[in-house]
Amino acid sequence: MKTRNLRSICGMLIMALLVSFTAAAQGKPTIYILATGGTIAGQGATNIAAGYKAGVITVDQLVNAVPGLDQVATIKAEQVANIGSQDMNDEVWLKLAKRVNELLKQPDVDGIVITHGTDTQEETAYFLNLTVKSDKPVVLVGSMRPSTAISADGPRNIYTAVACAADKESKGRGVMVVMDDKILGADDLTKTNTIYVETFQNPNYGPLGIMYNGKPVYSRTTLKRHTYNSEFDVTNLTALPRVEIVLSYSNATDLFIHSAVNAGAKGIVTAGVGNGNVTTLMQNAMAEAVKKGVAVVRSSRIMTGPAAQWDEIDDDKYGFTASWFINPYRARVLLMLALTKTNDYKEIQRMFVEY
Ligand code: DGL
């Protein structure tokens, strides 16, 4: 009996080795698809209905719906979550970043594709851009139409995302998003339209490149620090500092600045008007918050252009940080991670220039 068990274990081991050698011998890279939910995994009542439920289809169903994917790479798949990304949270972020880093340490894993809702995709992409510790490609992908829609964009987006992650040219470029044949950097990613398939843009820097004929064609690299060159490490983190965003507008009061401080926020990002300006009432409350040890970053609600230092607000006088080209949603991500290392506004300002 024992001999027979031993023989069957050896047989399975030899089979496993043969499979991995075959894949390598075929020259096909191994890409892990980690699914988190979103419209790409959504189901509509009809094939034209605008309404649908996000996060219904499983990762195996997603992969099986993409013809020819197995010619591009050896695919392995895991379901990390299955939520609408409006419910994305710190717990999933930390789980995702730790799983990505664990997988990319394995020599037989060549890249990662993450399926994700589009509502907060820019935030997750930036979080991973700052916390993935590898130069191997990590590509996020979503869709604007559910899997049941006529001309669903999910299957094509998954195919091109895998093709991008599987290509040697994609190494060392930071976390990317591939949708609608565009390759977008996490450094300047913004959802610009609520329904169009071309919604994602890099409004300040332009796309990293395009997917053409099933291959990435790059036209820029990022000048910002990321992934293997990032100083942030989530390995031992089980929670992230609380950072709130407060919008400025005509006649805005100090209500939400005080509320954020009273709720225990360690940081506040303001989505200011113009070059990150805020009402005097808000500014006074922000200065008070800094005196109480709360970090304050001035960003802008405007889609392009910087919330720069040395403009209408004397940041050094109050201990504020200017976000430059980082929009409020990514500024919140960077400030959360910055606060795991420092509360010094000059150090935080360095980070907002470098990342
Ligand atoms: N519920 C939204 C989300 O999961 C749908 C948007 C989408 O995925 O395109 O982000």
Short mmCIF file of C-alpha atoms and ligand atoms in Angstrom, two decimals:
data_model
loop_
_atom_site.label_atom_id
_atom_site.label_comp_id
_atom_site.label_asym_id
_atom_site.label_seq_id
_atom_site.Cartn_x
_atom_site.Cartn_y
_atom_site.Cartn_z
CA MET A 1 0.00 0.00 0.00
CA LYS A 2 2.77 2.40 1.07
CA THR A 3 4.73 1.70 -2.13
CA ARG A 4 1.61 2.42 -4.20
CA ASN A 5 1.05 5.78 -2.40
CA LEU A 6 4.68 6.68 -2.87
CA ARG A 7 4.44 5.85 -6.58
CA SER A 8 1.31 8.04 -7.02
CA ILE A 9 2.91 10.97 -5.15
CA CYS A 10 6.01 10.70 -7.32
CA GLY A 11 3.77 10.51 -10.37
CA MET A 12 1.96 13.70 -9.41
CA LEU A 13 5.23 15.50 -8.69
CA ILE A 14 6.64 14.48 -12.08
CA MET A 15 3.40 15.63 -13.75
CA ALA A 16 3.57 19.01 -11.99
CA LEU A 17 7.17 19.44 -13.03
CA LEU A 18 6.33 18.47 -16.61
CA VAL A 19 3.48 21.01 -16.74
CA SER A 20 5.64 23.83 -15.45
CA PHE A 21 8.54 22.88 -17.75
CA THR A 22 6.12 22.63 -20.68
CA ALA A 23 4.77 26.10 -20.04
CA ALA A 24 8.26 27.49 -19.69
CA ALA A 25 9.40 25.49 -22.74
CA GLN A 26 6.52 26.92 -24.73
CA GLY A 27 7.97 30.32 -23.72
CA LYS A 28 4.57 31.37 -22.39
CA PRO A 29 4.77 33.58 -19.31
CA THR A 30 2.65 32.75 -16.28
CA ILE A 31 0.16 35.49 -15.38
CA TYR A 32 -1.97 35.48 -12.25
CA ILE A 33 -5.41 37.10 -12.55
CA LEU A 34 -6.64 38.38 -9.18
CA ALA A 35 -10.32 39.35 -9.23
CA THR A 36 -11.92 41.92 -6.92
CA GLY A 37 -15.36 42.49 -8.58
CA GLY A 38 -16.71 45.53 -10.41
CA THR A 39 -18.72 45.91 -13.59
CA ILE A 40 -16.33 43.63 -15.46
CA ALA A 41 -17.81 40.92 -13.23
CA GLY A 42 -21.28 42.43 -13.45
CA GLN A 43 -24.57 41.08 -14.76
CA GLY A 44 -27.37 43.17 -16.28
CA ALA A 45 -31.07 42.27 -16.44
CA THR A 46 -30.92 42.51 -20.25
CA ASN A 47 -28.13 42.95 -22.81
CA ILE A 48 -28.87 46.65 -23.18
CA ALA A 49 -30.03 47.61 -19.67
CA ALA A 50 -28.00 50.40 -18.05
CA GLY A 51 -28.59 48.87 -14.64
CA TYR A 52 -26.62 45.82 -13.48
CA LYS A 53 -25.20 44.20 -10.36
CA ALA A 54 -21.43 44.50 -10.03
CA GLY A 55 -19.26 41.70 -8.70
CA VAL A 56 -21.36 38.67 -9.68
CA ILE A 57 -19.31 36.75 -12.25
CA THR A 58 -16.42 34.67 -10.83
CA VAL A 59 -12.83 34.99 -12.00
CA ASP A 60 -12.99 31.57 -13.72
CA GLN A 61 -16.08 32.67 -15.67
CA LEU A 62 -14.27 35.90 -16.62
CA VAL A 63 -11.21 34.02 -17.88
CA ASN A 64 -13.29 31.44 -19.78
CA ALA A 65 -15.13 34.27 -21.58
CA VAL A 66 -11.90 35.48 -23.24
CA PRO A 67 -11.08 33.42 -26.35
CA GLY A 68 -7.38 32.90 -27.09
CA LEU A 69 -6.15 34.00 -23.67
CA ASP A 70 -4.39 30.67 -23.15
CA GLN A 71 -2.27 31.40 -26.25
CA VAL A 72 -0.92 34.57 -24.62
CA ALA A 73 0.04 33.18 -21.22
CA THR A 74 -0.45 30.38 -18.76
CA ILE A 75 -3.24 31.76 -16.63
CA LYS A 76 -3.76 31.14 -12.93
CA ALA A 77 -6.67 32.85 -11.19
CA GLU A 78 -7.76 33.79 -7.68
CA GLN A 79 -10.80 35.59 -6.28
CA VAL A 80 -9.53 38.15 -3.76
CA ALA A 81 -12.93 39.88 -3.37
CA ASN A 82 -16.14 40.33 -5.37
CA ILE A 83 -17.40 43.84 -4.65
CA GLY A 84 -18.45 46.99 -6.42
CA SER A 85 -15.35 49.16 -6.17
CA GLN A 86 -17.34 51.95 -4.53
CA ASP A 87 -16.96 49.63 -1.51
CA MET A 88 -13.21 49.15 -1.94
CA ASN A 89 -11.52 49.42 1.46
CA ASP A 90 -8.21 49.34 3.35
CA GLU A 91 -8.66 45.66 4.26
CA VAL A 92 -8.87 44.57 0.60
CA TRP A 93 -6.03 46.94 -0.34
CA LEU A 94 -3.70 45.41 2.24
CA LYS A 95 -4.77 41.85 1.34
CA LEU A 96 -4.25 42.58 -2.36
CA ALA A 97 -0.83 44.26 -1.95
CA LYS A 98 0.46 41.44 0.27
CA ARG A 99 -0.81 38.72 -2.11
CA VAL A 100 0.71 40.51 -5.15
CA ASN A 101 4.08 40.77 -3.39
CA GLU A 102 3.92 37.13 -2.30
CA LEU A 103 3.15 35.95 -5.85
CA LEU A 104 5.74 38.17 -7.56
CA LYS A 105 8.47 36.76 -5.32
CA GLN A 106 7.87 33.39 -7.01
CA PRO A 107 10.32 32.98 -9.93
CA ASP A 108 7.69 31.19 -12.05
CA VAL A 109 5.21 34.11 -11.85
CA ASP A 110 5.82 36.70 -14.59
CA GLY A 111 3.09 39.24 -13.92
CA ILE A 112 -0.25 40.06 -12.36
CA VAL A 113 -3.56 41.28 -13.78
CA ILE A 114 -6.15 42.60 -11.34
CA THR A 115 -9.80 42.90 -12.38
CA HIS A 116 -11.43 45.81 -10.54
CA GLY A 117 -14.40 48.16 -10.62
CA THR A 118 -13.71 51.46 -12.35
CA ASP A 119 -15.15 53.76 -9.68
CA THR A 120 -12.07 53.58 -7.44
CA GLN A 121 -9.64 51.89 -9.81
CA GLU A 122 -7.40 54.98 -9.85
CA GLU A 123 -7.03 54.80 -6.06
CA THR A 124 -6.22 51.08 -5.90
CA ALA A 125 -3.80 51.42 -8.83
CA TYR A 126 -1.94 54.22 -7.05
CA PHE A 127 -1.90 52.36 -3.73
CA LEU A 128 -0.32 49.35 -5.45
CA ASN A 129 2.03 51.65 -7.38
CA LEU A 130 3.42 52.70 -3.98
CA THR A 131 3.41 49.29 -2.25
CA VAL A 132 4.26 46.57 -4.82
CA LYS A 133 7.91 45.50 -4.30
CA SER A 134 8.76 44.17 -7.75
CA ASP A 135 9.54 45.35 -11.28
CA LYS A 136 7.31 42.65 -12.77
CA PRO A 137 4.21 44.02 -14.54
CA VAL A 138 1.06 44.64 -12.51
CA VAL A 139 -1.91 45.67 -14.66
CA LEU A 140 -5.38 46.63 -13.43
CA VAL A 141 -8.36 46.23 -15.74
CA GLY A 142 -12.05 47.00 -15.55
CA SER A 143 -14.91 47.59 -17.91
CA MET A 144 -17.65 50.14 -18.40
CA ARG A 145 -20.22 47.59 -19.61
CA PRO A 146 -21.28 44.47 -17.71
CA SER A 147 -20.36 41.02 -19.01
CA THR A 148 -23.93 40.55 -20.30
CA ALA A 149 -24.03 43.74 -22.43
CA ILE A 150 -23.96 43.91 -26.24
CA SER A 151 -20.33 44.78 -27.14
CA ALA A 152 -19.17 44.20 -23.58
CA ASP A 153 -15.70 45.75 -23.28
CA GLY A 154 -14.55 43.39 -20.49
CA PRO A 155 -13.25 40.43 -22.54
CA ARG A 156 -11.16 42.64 -24.87
CA ASN A 157 -9.85 44.61 -21.89
CA ILE A 158 -8.85 41.39 -20.09
CA TYR A 159 -7.12 40.05 -23.21
CA THR A 160 -5.12 43.26 -23.73
CA ALA A 161 -4.33 43.55 -20.01
CA VAL A 162 -2.89 40.01 -19.98
CA ALA A 163 -1.01 40.65 -23.23
CA CYS A 164 0.48 43.79 -21.68
CA ALA A 165 1.45 42.06 -18.43
CA ALA A 166 2.94 39.14 -20.40
CA ASP A 167 5.23 41.35 -22.49
CA LYS A 168 8.87 41.85 -21.44
CA GLU A 169 8.61 45.53 -22.50
CA SER A 170 6.17 46.08 -19.62
CA LYS A 171 8.70 45.44 -16.82
CA GLY A 172 9.73 48.27 -14.52
CA ARG A 173 7.03 50.75 -15.62
CA GLY A 174 5.03 50.87 -12.40
CA VAL A 175 1.44 49.76 -11.95
CA MET A 176 -0.62 50.27 -15.11
CA VAL A 177 -4.25 50.21 -16.20
CA VAL A 178 -5.14 48.80 -19.62
CA MET A 179 -8.60 49.66 -20.94
CA ASP A 180 -9.99 50.57 -24.36
CA ASP A 181 -6.57 49.77 -25.91
CA LYS A 182 -4.85 52.48 -23.83
CA ILE A 183 -1.98 51.79 -21.40
CA LEU A 184 -2.32 54.26 -18.54
CA GLY A 185 0.09 55.00 -15.72
CA ALA A 186 -1.04 54.86 -12.09
CA ASP A 187 0.90 58.13 -11.61
CA ASP A 188 -1.80 60.28 -13.24
CA LEU A 189 -4.86 58.04 -13.63
CA THR A 190 -8.31 59.62 -13.68
CA LYS A 191 -11.78 58.35 -14.57
CA THR A 192 -13.11 61.19 -16.76
CA ASN A 193 -16.56 59.98 -17.85
CA THR A 194 -19.31 58.09 -16.06
CA ILE A 195 -20.35 55.88 -19.02
CA TYR A 196 -17.83 55.98 -21.92
CA VAL A 197 -15.53 52.96 -22.49
CA GLU A 198 -12.66 55.42 -23.07
CA THR A 199 -13.21 56.98 -19.64
CA PHE A 200 -9.70 56.49 -18.18
CA GLN A 201 -7.09 59.12 -19.05
CA ASN A 202 -3.71 60.40 -17.84
CA PRO A 203 -4.81 64.05 -18.10
CA ASN A 204 -1.51 65.71 -17.11
CA TYR A 205 1.12 63.34 -18.53
CA GLY A 206 -0.69 61.45 -21.34
CA PRO A 207 -0.95 57.65 -21.68
CA LEU A 208 2.11 55.42 -21.24
CA GLY A 209 1.23 53.86 -24.60
CA ILE A 210 -1.32 51.81 -26.51
CA MET A 211 -2.16 48.18 -27.04
CA TYR A 212 -1.88 47.55 -30.77
CA ASN A 213 -2.19 44.22 -32.58
CA GLY A 214 -2.11 42.45 -29.22
CA LYS A 215 1.20 44.05 -28.14
CA PRO A 216 2.10 47.09 -25.99
CA VAL A 217 3.54 50.10 -27.86
CA TYR A 218 5.02 52.51 -25.29
CA SER A 219 5.42 56.26 -25.85
CA ARG A 220 6.44 57.51 -22.40
CA THR A 221 7.84 56.36 -19.08
CA THR A 222 6.91 57.75 -15.69
CA LEU A 223 9.30 60.15 -13.94
CA LYS A 224 7.74 59.33 -10.57
CA ARG A 225 9.02 56.79 -7.99
CA HIS A 226 7.06 53.56 -7.83
CA THR A 227 6.99 49.84 -6.92
CA TYR A 228 10.57 48.53 -6.51
CA ASN A 229 11.79 52.12 -5.93
CA SER A 230 9.12 53.00 -3.35
CA GLU A 231 10.01 53.59 0.33
CA PHE A 232 6.59 52.34 1.52
CA ASP A 233 6.13 48.78 2.80
CA VAL A 234 2.83 47.27 3.93
CA THR A 235 4.30 43.88 4.98
CA ASN A 236 3.69 44.45 8.68
CA LEU A 237 0.70 46.80 8.42
CA THR A 238 -2.75 45.61 9.49
CA ALA A 239 -4.42 49.02 9.18
CA LEU A 240 -3.84 52.38 7.47
CA PRO A 241 -3.98 55.89 9.02
CA ARG A 242 -7.33 57.64 8.58
CA VAL A 243 -7.21 60.45 6.03
CA GLU A 244 -10.28 62.41 4.94
CA ILE A 245 -10.88 64.61 1.88
CA VAL A 246 -12.65 67.97 2.29
CA LEU A 247 -13.97 69.85 -0.73
CA SER A 248 -13.79 73.64 -1.04
CA TYR A 249 -16.40 75.69 -2.93
CA SER A 250 -17.92 79.15 -2.69
CA ASN A 251 -18.90 79.97 0.87
CA ALA A 252 -17.46 76.71 2.24
CA THR A 253 -17.25 76.77 6.04
CA ASP A 254 -14.80 75.08 8.45
CA LEU A 255 -17.44 72.44 9.36
CA PHE A 256 -15.87 69.42 7.66
CA ILE A 257 -12.30 70.27 8.65
CA HIS A 258 -13.34 70.32 12.32
CA SER A 259 -15.46 67.16 11.80
CA ALA A 260 -12.47 65.29 10.33
CA VAL A 261 -10.23 66.33 13.23
CA ASN A 262 -12.87 65.43 15.81
CA ALA A 263 -13.40 62.05 14.11
CA GLY A 264 -9.72 61.23 14.67
CA ALA A 265 -8.33 61.79 11.18
CA LYS A 266 -4.50 61.74 11.14
CA GLY A 267 -4.50 63.61 7.83
CA ILE A 268 -6.73 65.87 5.75
CA VAL A 269 -6.56 66.45 2.00
CA THR A 270 -8.42 69.51 0.72
CA ALA A 271 -9.86 69.42 -2.80
CA GLY A 272 -9.49 73.14 -3.28
CA VAL A 273 -10.64 75.52 -5.98
CA GLY A 274 -8.15 76.65 -8.61
CA ASN A 275 -4.55 76.12 -7.49
CA GLY A 276 -5.66 74.39 -4.28
CA ASN A 277 -7.16 77.52 -2.70
CA VAL A 278 -9.72 77.33 0.12
CA THR A 279 -11.98 79.79 1.96
CA THR A 280 -10.42 81.72 4.84
CA LEU A 281 -12.66 79.86 7.29
CA MET A 282 -11.32 76.53 6.00
CA GLN A 283 -7.73 77.75 5.98
CA ASN A 284 -7.94 78.87 9.61
CA ALA A 285 -9.35 75.48 10.62
CA MET A 286 -6.62 73.70 8.61
CA ALA A 287 -3.94 75.70 10.46
CA GLU A 288 -5.56 74.73 13.77
CA ALA A 289 -5.57 71.07 12.68
CA VAL A 290 -1.82 71.18 11.95
CA LYS A 291 -1.22 72.59 15.43
CA LYS A 292 -3.13 69.55 16.78
CA GLY A 293 -0.78 67.21 14.87
CA VAL A 294 -3.03 66.51 11.87
CA ALA A 295 -1.17 66.56 8.52
CA VAL A 296 -2.80 68.80 5.89
CA VAL A 297 -2.27 68.49 2.12
CA ARG A 298 -3.68 71.02 -0.30
CA SER A 299 -4.84 69.44 -3.57
CA SER A 300 -7.20 70.77 -6.24
CA ARG A 301 -10.64 69.76 -7.52
CA ILE A 302 -9.44 70.82 -11.00
CA MET A 303 -8.51 67.85 -13.22
CA THR A 304 -5.25 69.18 -14.69
CA GLY A 305 -2.48 71.48 -13.48
CA PRO A 306 -0.71 71.57 -10.10
CA ALA A 307 -1.80 72.61 -6.63
CA ALA A 308 1.65 74.17 -6.33
CA GLN A 309 3.80 75.59 -3.56
CA TRP A 310 4.73 79.32 -3.44
CA ASP A 311 1.37 80.56 -4.77
CA GLU A 312 -1.51 82.28 -2.93
CA ILE A 313 -1.11 80.28 0.32
CA ASP A 314 2.12 80.36 2.38
CA ASP A 315 2.38 76.61 3.09
CA ASP A 316 5.54 76.97 5.17
CA LYS A 317 3.81 79.47 7.46
CA TYR A 318 1.06 76.96 8.35
CA GLY A 319 2.86 73.62 7.84
CA PHE A 320 0.73 72.65 4.83
CA THR A 321 1.90 70.35 2.02
CA ALA A 322 1.12 71.15 -1.64
CA SER A 323 0.09 68.08 -3.69
CA TRP A 324 1.44 69.40 -7.04
CA PHE A 325 0.02 67.10 -9.82
CA ILE A 326 -1.51 64.54 -7.46
CA ASN A 327 -5.31 64.80 -7.41
CA PRO A 328 -7.23 64.61 -4.09
CA TYR A 329 -8.02 60.87 -4.36
CA ARG A 330 -4.41 59.86 -5.00
CA ALA A 331 -3.18 62.51 -2.52
CA ARG A 332 -5.22 60.72 0.16
CA VAL A 333 -3.52 57.41 -0.72
CA LEU A 334 -0.04 58.93 -0.61
CA LEU A 335 -0.74 60.76 2.66
CA MET A 336 -2.05 57.54 4.26
CA LEU A 337 1.21 55.78 3.40
CA ALA A 338 3.36 58.84 4.25
CA LEU A 339 1.82 58.86 7.74
CA THR A 340 3.01 55.29 8.29
CA LYS A 341 6.53 56.80 8.21
CA THR A 342 6.39 60.48 9.25
CA ASN A 343 4.20 63.43 10.27
CA ASP A 344 6.80 66.05 9.29
CA TYR A 345 5.29 68.30 6.58
CA LYS A 346 8.65 68.92 4.86
CA GLU A 347 9.23 65.14 4.55
CA ILE A 348 5.68 64.72 3.30
CA GLN A 349 6.28 67.53 0.78
CA ARG A 350 9.33 65.61 -0.52
CA MET A 351 7.12 62.57 -1.04
CA PHE A 352 4.55 64.60 -2.95
CA VAL A 353 7.25 65.76 -5.33
CA GLU A 354 8.85 62.31 -5.79
CA TYR A 355 5.83 59.97 -6.12
N1 DGL B 1 -20.02 49.60 -9.22
C1 DGL B 1 -18.99 50.28 -10.00
C2 DGL B 1 -17.60 49.69 -9.62
O1 DGL B 1 -17.54 48.52 -9.24
C3 DGL B 1 -19.26 50.09 -11.45
C4 DGL B 1 -18.27 50.78 -12.32
C5 DGL B 1 -17.42 49.82 -13.15
O2 DGL B 1 -16.85 48.84 -12.62
O3 DGL B 1 -17.29 50.11 -14.34
O4 DGL B 1 -16.63 50.44 -9.70
#
